[in-house]
Coordinates of N, CA and C and ligand atoms in Angstrom, one line a residue:
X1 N -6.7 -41.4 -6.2 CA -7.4 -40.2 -6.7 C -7.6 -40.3 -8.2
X2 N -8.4 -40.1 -8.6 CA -8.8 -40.2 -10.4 C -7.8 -38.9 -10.7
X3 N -7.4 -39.0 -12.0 CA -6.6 -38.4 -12.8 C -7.1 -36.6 -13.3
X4 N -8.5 -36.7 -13.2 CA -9.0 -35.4 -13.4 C -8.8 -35.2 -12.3
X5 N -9.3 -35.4 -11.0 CA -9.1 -34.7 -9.8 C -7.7 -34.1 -9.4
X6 N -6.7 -35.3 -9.6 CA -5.3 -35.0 -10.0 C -5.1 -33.9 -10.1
X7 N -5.2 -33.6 -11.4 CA -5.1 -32.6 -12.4 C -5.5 -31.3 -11.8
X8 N -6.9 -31.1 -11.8 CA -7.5 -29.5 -10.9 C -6.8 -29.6 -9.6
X9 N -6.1 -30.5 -8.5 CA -5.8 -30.4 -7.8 C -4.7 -29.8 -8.0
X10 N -3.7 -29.8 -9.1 CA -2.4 -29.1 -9.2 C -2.3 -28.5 -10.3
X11 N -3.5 -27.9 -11.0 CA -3.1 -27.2 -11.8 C -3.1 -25.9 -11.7
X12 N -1.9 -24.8 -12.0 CA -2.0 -23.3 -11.8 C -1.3 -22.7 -13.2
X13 N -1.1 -21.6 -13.0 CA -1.3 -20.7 -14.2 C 0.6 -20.4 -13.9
X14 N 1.0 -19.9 -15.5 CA 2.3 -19.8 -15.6 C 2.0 -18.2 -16.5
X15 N 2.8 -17.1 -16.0 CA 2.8 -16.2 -16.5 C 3.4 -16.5 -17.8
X16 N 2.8 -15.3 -19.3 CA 3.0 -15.5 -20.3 C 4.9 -15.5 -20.4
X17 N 5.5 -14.2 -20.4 CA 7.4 -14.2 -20.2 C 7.7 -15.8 -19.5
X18 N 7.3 -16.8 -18.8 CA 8.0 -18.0 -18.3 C 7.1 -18.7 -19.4
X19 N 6.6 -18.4 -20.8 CA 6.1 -19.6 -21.4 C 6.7 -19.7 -22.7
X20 N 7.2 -21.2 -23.3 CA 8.0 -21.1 -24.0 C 8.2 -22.5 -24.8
X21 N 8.4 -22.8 -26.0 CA 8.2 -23.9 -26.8 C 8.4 -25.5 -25.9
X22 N 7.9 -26.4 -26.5 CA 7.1 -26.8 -27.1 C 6.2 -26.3 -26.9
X23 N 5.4 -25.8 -27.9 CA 3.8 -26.1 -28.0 C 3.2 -27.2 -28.4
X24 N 1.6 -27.0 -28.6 CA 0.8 -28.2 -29.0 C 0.9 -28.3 -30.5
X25 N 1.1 -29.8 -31.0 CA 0.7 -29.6 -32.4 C -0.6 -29.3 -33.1
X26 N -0.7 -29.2 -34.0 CA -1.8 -28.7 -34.8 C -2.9 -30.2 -34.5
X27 N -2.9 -31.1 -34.4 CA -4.0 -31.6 -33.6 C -4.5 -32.0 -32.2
X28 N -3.3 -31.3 -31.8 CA -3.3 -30.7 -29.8 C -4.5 -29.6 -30.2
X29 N -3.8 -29.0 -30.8 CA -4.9 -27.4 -30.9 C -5.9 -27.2 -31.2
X30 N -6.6 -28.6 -32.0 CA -7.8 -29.0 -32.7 C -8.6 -29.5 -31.2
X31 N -7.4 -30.6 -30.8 CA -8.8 -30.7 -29.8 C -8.9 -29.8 -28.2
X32 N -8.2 -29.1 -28.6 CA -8.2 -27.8 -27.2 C -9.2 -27.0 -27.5
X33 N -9.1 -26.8 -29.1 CA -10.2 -26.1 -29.2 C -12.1 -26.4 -29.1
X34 N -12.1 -27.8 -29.4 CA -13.1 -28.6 -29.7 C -13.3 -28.9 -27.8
X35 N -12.3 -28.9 -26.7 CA -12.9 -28.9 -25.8 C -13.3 -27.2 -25.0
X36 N -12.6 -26.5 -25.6 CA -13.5 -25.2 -25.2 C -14.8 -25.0 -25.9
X37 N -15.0 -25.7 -26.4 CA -16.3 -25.3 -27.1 C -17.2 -26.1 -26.6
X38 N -16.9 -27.2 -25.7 CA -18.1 -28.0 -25.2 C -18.1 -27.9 -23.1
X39 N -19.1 -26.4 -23.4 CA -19.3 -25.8 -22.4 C -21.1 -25.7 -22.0
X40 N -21.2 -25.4 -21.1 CA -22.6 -25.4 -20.8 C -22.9 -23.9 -21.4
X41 N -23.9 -23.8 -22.0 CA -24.2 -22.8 -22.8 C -26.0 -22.3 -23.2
X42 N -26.5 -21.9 -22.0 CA -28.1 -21.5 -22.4 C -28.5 -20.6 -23.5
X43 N -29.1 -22.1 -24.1 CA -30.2 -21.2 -25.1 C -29.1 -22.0 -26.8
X44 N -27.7 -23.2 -26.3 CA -27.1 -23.0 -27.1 C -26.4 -22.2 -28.4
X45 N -26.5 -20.9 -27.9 CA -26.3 -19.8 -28.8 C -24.7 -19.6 -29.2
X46 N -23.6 -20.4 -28.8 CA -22.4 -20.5 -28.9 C -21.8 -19.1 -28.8
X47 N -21.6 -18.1 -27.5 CA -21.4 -17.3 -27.6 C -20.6 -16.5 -27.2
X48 N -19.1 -17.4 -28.0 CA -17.7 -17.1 -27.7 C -17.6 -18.0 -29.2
X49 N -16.3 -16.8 -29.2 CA -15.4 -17.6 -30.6 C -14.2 -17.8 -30.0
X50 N -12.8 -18.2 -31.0 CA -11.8 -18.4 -30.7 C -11.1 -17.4 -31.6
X51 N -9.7 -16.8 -31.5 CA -8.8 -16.8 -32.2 C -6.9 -16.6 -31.9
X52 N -6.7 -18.0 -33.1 CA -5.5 -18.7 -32.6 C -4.1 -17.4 -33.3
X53 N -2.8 -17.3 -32.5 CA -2.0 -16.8 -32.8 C -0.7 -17.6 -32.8
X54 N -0.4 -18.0 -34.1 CA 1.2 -18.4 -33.9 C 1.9 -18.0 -34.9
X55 N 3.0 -18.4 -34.8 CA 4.2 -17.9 -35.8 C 4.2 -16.1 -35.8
X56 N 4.7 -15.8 -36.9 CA 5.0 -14.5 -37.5 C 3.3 -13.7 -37.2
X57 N 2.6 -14.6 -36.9 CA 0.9 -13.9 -36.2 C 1.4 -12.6 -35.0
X58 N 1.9 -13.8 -34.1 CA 2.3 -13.0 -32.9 C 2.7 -12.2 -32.8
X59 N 3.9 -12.2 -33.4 CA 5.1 -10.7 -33.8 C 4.2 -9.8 -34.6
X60 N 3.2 -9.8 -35.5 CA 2.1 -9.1 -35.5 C 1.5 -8.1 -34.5
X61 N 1.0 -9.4 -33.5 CA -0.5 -8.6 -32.7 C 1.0 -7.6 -31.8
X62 N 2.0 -8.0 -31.4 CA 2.7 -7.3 -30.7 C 3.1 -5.8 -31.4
X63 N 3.4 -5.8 -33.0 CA 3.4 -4.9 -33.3 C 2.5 -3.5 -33.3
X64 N 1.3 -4.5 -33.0 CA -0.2 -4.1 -33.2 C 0.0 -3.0 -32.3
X65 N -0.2 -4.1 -30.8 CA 0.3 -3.2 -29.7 C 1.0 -1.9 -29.2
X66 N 2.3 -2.2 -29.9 CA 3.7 -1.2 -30.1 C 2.7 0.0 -30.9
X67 N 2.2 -0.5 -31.9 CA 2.6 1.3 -32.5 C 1.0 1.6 -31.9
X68 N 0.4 1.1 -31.2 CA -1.1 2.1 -30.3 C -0.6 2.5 -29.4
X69 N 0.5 1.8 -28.3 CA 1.1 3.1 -27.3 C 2.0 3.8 -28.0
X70 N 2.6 3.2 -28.9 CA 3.3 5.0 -29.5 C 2.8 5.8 -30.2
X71 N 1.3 5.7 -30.6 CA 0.4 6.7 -30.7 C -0.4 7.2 -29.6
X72 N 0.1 7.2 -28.0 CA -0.4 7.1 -27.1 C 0.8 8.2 -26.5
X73 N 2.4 7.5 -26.8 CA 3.0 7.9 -25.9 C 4.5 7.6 -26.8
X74 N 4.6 9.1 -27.6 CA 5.4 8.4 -28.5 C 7.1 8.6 -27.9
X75 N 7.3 9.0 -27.1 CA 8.2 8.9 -26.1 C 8.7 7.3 -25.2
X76 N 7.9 6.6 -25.8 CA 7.7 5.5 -25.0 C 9.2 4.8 -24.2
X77 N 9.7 4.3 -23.4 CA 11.3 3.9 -23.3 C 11.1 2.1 -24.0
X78 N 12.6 2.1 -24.2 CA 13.0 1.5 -25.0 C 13.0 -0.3 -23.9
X79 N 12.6 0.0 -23.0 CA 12.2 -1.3 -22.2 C 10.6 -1.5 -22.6
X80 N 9.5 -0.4 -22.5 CA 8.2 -0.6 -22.9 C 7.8 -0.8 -23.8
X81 N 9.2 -0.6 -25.2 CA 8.6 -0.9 -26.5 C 8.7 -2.2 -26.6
X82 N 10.0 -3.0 -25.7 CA 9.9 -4.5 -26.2 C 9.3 -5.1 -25.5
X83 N 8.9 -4.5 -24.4 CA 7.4 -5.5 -23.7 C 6.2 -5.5 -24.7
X84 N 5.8 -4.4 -25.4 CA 5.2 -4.4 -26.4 C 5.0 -5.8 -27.3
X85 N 6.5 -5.1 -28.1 CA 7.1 -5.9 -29.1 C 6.7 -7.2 -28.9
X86 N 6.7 -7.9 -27.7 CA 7.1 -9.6 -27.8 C 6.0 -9.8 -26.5
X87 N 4.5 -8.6 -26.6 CA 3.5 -9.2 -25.7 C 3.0 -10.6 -25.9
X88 N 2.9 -11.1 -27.5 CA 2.2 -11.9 -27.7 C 3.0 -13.2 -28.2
X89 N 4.5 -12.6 -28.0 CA 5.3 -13.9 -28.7 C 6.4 -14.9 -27.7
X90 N 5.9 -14.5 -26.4 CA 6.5 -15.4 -25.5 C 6.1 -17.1 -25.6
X91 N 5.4 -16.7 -25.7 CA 4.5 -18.7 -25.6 C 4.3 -18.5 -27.3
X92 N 4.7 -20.4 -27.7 CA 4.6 -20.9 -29.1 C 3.0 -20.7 -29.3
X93 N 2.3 -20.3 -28.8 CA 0.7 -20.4 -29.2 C 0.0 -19.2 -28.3
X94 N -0.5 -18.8 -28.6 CA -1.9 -17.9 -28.2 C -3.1 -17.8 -28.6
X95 N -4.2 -17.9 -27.9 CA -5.2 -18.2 -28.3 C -6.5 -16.8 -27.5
X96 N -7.3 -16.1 -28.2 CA -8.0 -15.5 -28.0 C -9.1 -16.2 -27.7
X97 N -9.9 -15.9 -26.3 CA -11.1 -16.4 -26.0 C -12.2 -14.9 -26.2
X98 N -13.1 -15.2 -27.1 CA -13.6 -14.0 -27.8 C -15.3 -14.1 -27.4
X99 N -15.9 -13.1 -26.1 CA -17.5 -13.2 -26.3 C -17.8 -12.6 -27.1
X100 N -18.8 -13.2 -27.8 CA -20.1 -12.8 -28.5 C -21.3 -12.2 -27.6
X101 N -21.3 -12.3 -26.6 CA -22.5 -12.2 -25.8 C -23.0 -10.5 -26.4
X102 N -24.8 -10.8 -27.0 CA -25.9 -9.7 -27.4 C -26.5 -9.9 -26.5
X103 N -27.6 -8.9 -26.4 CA -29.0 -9.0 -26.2 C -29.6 -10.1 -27.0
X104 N -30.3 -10.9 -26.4 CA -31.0 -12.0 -26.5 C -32.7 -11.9 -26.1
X105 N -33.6 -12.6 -26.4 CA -35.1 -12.1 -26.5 C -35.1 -13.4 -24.6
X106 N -34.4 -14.4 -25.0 CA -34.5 -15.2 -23.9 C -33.4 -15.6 -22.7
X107 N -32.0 -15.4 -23.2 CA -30.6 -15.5 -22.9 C -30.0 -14.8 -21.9
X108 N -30.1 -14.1 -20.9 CA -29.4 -13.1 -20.4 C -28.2 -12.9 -21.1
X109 N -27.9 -11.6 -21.2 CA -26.4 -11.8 -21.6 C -25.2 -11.9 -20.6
X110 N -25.4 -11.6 -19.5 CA -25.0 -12.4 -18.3 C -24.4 -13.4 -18.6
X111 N -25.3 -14.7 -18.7 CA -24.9 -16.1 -18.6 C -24.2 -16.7 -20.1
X112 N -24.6 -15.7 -21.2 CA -23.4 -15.7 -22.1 C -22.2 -15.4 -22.1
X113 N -22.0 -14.7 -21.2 CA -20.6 -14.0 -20.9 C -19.6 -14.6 -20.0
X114 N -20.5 -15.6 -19.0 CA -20.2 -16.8 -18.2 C -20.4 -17.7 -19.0
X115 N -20.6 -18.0 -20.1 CA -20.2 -19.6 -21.2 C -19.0 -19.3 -21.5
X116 N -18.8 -17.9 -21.8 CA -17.5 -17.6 -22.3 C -15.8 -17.6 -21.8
X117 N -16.9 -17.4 -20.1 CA -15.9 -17.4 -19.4 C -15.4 -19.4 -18.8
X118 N -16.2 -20.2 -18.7 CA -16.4 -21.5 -18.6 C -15.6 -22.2 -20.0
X119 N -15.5 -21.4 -21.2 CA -15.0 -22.1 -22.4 C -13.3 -21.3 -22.5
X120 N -13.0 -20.6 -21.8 CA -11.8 -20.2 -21.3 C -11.2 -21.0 -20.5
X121 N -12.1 -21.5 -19.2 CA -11.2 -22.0 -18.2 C -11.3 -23.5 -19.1
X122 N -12.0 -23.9 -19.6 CA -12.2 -25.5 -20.1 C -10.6 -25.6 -21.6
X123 N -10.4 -24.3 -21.5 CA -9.2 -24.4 -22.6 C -8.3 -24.7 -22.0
X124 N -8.5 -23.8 -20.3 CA -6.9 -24.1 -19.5 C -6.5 -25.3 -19.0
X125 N -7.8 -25.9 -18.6 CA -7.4 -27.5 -18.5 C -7.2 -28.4 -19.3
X126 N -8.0 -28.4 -20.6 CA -7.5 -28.9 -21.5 C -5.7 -28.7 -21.6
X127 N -5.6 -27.9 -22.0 CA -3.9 -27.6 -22.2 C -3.1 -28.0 -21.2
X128 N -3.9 -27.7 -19.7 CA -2.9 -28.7 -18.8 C -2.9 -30.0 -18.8
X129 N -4.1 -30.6 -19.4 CA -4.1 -32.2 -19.0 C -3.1 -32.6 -20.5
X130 N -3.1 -32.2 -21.4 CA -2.1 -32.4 -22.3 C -0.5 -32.2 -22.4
X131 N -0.4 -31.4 -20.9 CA 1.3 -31.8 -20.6 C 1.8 -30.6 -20.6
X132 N 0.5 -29.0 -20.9 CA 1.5 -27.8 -21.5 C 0.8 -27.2 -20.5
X133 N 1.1 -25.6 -20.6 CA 1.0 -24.8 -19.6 C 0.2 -23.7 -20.3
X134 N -0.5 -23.2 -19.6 CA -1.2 -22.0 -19.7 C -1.3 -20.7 -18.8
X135 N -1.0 -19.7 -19.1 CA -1.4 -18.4 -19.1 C -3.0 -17.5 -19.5
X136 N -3.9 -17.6 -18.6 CA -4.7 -16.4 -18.7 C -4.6 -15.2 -18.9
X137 N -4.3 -14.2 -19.6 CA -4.6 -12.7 -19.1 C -5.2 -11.9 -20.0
X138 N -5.4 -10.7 -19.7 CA -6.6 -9.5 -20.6 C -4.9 -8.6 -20.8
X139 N -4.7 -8.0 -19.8 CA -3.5 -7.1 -19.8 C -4.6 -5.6 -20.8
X140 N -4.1 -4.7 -20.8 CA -4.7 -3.8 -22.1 C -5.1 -3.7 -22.9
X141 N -4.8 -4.4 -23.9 CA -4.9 -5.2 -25.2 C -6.3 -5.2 -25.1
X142 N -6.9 -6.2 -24.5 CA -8.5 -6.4 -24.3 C -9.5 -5.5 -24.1
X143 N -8.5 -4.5 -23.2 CA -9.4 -3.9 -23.1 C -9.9 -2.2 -24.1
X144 N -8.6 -2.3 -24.9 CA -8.6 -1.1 -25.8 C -9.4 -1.4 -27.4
X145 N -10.3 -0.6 -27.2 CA -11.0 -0.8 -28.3 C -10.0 -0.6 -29.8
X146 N -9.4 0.0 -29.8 CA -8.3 -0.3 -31.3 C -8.1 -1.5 -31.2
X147 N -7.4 -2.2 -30.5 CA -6.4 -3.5 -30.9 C -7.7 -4.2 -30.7
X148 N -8.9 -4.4 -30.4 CA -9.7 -5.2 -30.4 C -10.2 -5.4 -32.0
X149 N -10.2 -4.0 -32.2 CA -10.8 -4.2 -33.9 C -10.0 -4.3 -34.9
X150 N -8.6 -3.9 -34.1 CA -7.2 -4.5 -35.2 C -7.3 -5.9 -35.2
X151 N -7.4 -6.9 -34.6 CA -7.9 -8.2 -34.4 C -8.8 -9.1 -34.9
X152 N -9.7 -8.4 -35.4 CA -11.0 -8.5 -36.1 C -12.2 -8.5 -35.2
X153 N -11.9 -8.0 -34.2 CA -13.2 -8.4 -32.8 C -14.4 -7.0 -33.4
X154 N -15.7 -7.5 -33.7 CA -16.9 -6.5 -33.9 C -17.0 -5.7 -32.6
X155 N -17.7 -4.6 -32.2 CA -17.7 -3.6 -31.8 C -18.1 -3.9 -29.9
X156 N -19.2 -4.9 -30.3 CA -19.9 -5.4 -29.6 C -19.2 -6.6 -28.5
X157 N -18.1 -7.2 -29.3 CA -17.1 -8.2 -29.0 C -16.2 -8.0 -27.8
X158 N -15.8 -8.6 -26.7 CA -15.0 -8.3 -25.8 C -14.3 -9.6 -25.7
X159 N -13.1 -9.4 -25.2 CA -11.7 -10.5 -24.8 C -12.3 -11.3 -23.1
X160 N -12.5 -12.3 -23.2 CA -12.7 -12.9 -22.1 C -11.1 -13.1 -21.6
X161 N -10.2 -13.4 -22.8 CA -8.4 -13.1 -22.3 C -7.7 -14.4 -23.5
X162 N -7.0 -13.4 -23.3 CA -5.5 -14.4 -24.3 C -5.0 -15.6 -23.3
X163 N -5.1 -16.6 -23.7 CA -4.3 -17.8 -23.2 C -3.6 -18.2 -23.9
X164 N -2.0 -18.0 -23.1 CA -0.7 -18.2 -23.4 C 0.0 -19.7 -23.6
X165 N -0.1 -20.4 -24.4 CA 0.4 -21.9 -24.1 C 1.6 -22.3 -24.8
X166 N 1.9 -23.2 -23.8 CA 3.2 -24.0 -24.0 C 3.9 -24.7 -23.4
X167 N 5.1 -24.5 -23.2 CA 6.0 -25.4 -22.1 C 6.5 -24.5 -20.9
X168 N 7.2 -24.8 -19.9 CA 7.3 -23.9 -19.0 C 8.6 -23.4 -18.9
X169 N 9.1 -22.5 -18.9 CA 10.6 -21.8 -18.8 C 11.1 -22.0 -17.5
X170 N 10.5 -22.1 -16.7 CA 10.8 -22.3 -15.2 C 9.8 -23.3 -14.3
X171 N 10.4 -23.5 -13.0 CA 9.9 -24.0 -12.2 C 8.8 -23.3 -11.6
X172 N 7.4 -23.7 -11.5 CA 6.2 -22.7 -11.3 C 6.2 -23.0 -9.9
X173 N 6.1 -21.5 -9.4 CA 5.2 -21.8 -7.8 C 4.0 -22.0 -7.7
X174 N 3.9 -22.5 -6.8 CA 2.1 -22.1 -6.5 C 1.8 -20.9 -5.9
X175 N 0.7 -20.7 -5.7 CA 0.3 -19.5 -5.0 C -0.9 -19.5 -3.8
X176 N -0.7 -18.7 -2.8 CA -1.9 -19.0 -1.7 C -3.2 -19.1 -2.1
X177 N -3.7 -20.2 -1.8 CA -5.6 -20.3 -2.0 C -6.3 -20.1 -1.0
X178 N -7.3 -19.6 -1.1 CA -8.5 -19.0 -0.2 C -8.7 -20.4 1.1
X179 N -8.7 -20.2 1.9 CA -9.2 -21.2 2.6 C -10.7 -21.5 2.8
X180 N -11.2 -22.2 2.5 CA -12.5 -23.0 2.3 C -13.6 -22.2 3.9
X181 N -12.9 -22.1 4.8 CA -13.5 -21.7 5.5 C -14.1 -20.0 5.9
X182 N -13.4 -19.4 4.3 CA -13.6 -17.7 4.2 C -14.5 -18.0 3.0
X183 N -14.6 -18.8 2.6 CA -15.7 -18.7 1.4 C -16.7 -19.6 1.2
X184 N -16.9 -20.6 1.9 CA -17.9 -21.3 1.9 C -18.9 -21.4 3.2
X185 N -20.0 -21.0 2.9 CA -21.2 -21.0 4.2 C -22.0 -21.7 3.9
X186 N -22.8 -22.2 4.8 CA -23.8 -23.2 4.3 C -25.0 -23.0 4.7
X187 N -26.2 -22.9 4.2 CA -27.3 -22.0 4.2 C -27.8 -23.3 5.1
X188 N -28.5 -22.0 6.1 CA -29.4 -22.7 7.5 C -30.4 -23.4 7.1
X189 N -30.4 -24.4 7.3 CA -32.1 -25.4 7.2 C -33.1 -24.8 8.1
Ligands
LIG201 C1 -10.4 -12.7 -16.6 C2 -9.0 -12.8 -16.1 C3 -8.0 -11.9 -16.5 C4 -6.7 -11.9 -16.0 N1 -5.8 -11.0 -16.5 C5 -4.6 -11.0 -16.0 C6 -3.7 -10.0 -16.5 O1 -4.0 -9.2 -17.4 N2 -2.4 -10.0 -16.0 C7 -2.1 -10.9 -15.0 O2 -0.9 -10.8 -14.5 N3 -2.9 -11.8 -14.5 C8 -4.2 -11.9 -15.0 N4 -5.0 -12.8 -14.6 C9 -4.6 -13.7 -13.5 C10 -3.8 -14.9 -14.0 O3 -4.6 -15.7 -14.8 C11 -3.2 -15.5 -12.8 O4 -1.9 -16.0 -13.2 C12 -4.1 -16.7 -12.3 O5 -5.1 -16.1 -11.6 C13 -3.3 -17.6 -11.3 O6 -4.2 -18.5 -10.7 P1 -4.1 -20.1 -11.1 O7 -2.7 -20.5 -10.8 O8 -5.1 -20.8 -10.3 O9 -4.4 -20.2 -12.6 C14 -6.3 -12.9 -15.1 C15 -7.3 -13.8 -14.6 C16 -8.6 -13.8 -15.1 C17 -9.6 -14.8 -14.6

């Protein structure tokens, strides 16, 4: 079997808490990012960005987090503030997959929003075929317009999701896949 097939054949997602140093070095990162960015993309309007979180960053966006639910819920317990605290500092790296997707004269914004989503998953493989692990998620974060613009995301901007990378803290399971025979039909000739 070829080495990419390999690869999509056993690659799954490691929740962000089981992700944990090594990360990629700073030219791991370069070209993780350089392969998210080479996605199929109508109308080439490149319409997703990136943005990277490490170090003292993370303990940041987590702070971020923390004090918008304790303006939310300032009673918060002292277990939901450190989930807070350390949302974004489990894994050595995090990486924001950021649409751009406007209104376009020719583009749907539809299918920009699926480049975005395509230069997301093209991160996750990259990152696996390089030996590390990845994490997908949105969680709240993404979806609350404060921490979007605490971030620097414009108004218009949405989180396609944080991917968590690094090494694995544990032994990953897999998980049940759909069987090919609940989702694939083949149109009648
Ligand atoms: C757009 C998107 C958002 C997701 N957000 C979350 C999330 O917030 N929390 C979560 O536990 N999983 C989330 N997931 C699911 C994880 O990525 C999950 O671990 C993954 O589906 C496992 O499948 P895999 O092993 O094939 O990667 C999300 C998935 C997608 C595609």
């Amino acid at each position: 079997m070829n080495d990419t097939i390999a690869l999509l054949k056993r690659r799954r997602s490691a929740p962000p808490a089981n992700i944990t140093t090594p990360g990629p070095t700073q030219a791991e990162i370069e070209t993780l990012l350089t392969i998210a960015s080479r996605v199929p993309d109508h109308g080439k309007l490149a319409p997703w960005r990136f943005i990277t979180f490490e170090g003292a960053a993370r303990d940041r966006a987590g702070a971020i987090a923390l004090a918008l639910k304790l303006a939310d819920k300032p009673d918060l317990d002292e277990d939901a503030q450190a989930l807070e605290t350390k949302r974004f500092s489990h894994a050595p790296l995090v990486i924001a997959v950021v649409s751009r997707a406007a209104p376009h004269v020719k583009i749907p914004e539809w299918e920009q929003t699926l480049s975005a989503a395509a230069a997301c998953m093209n991160l996750v493989i990259a990152t696996n075929a390089l030996g590390y692990v990845a994490g997908w998620v949105t969680e709240w974060c993404a979806y609350d317009a404060r921490f979007r613009e605490a971030i620097g995301l414009a108004e218009h901007e949405r989180v396609v999701g944080f991917v968590h990378i690094g090494s694995p803290r544990v032994v990953m399971e897999d998980r049940p896949r759909p069987a090919l025979s609940d989702i694939v039909t083949a149109f009648a000739p």
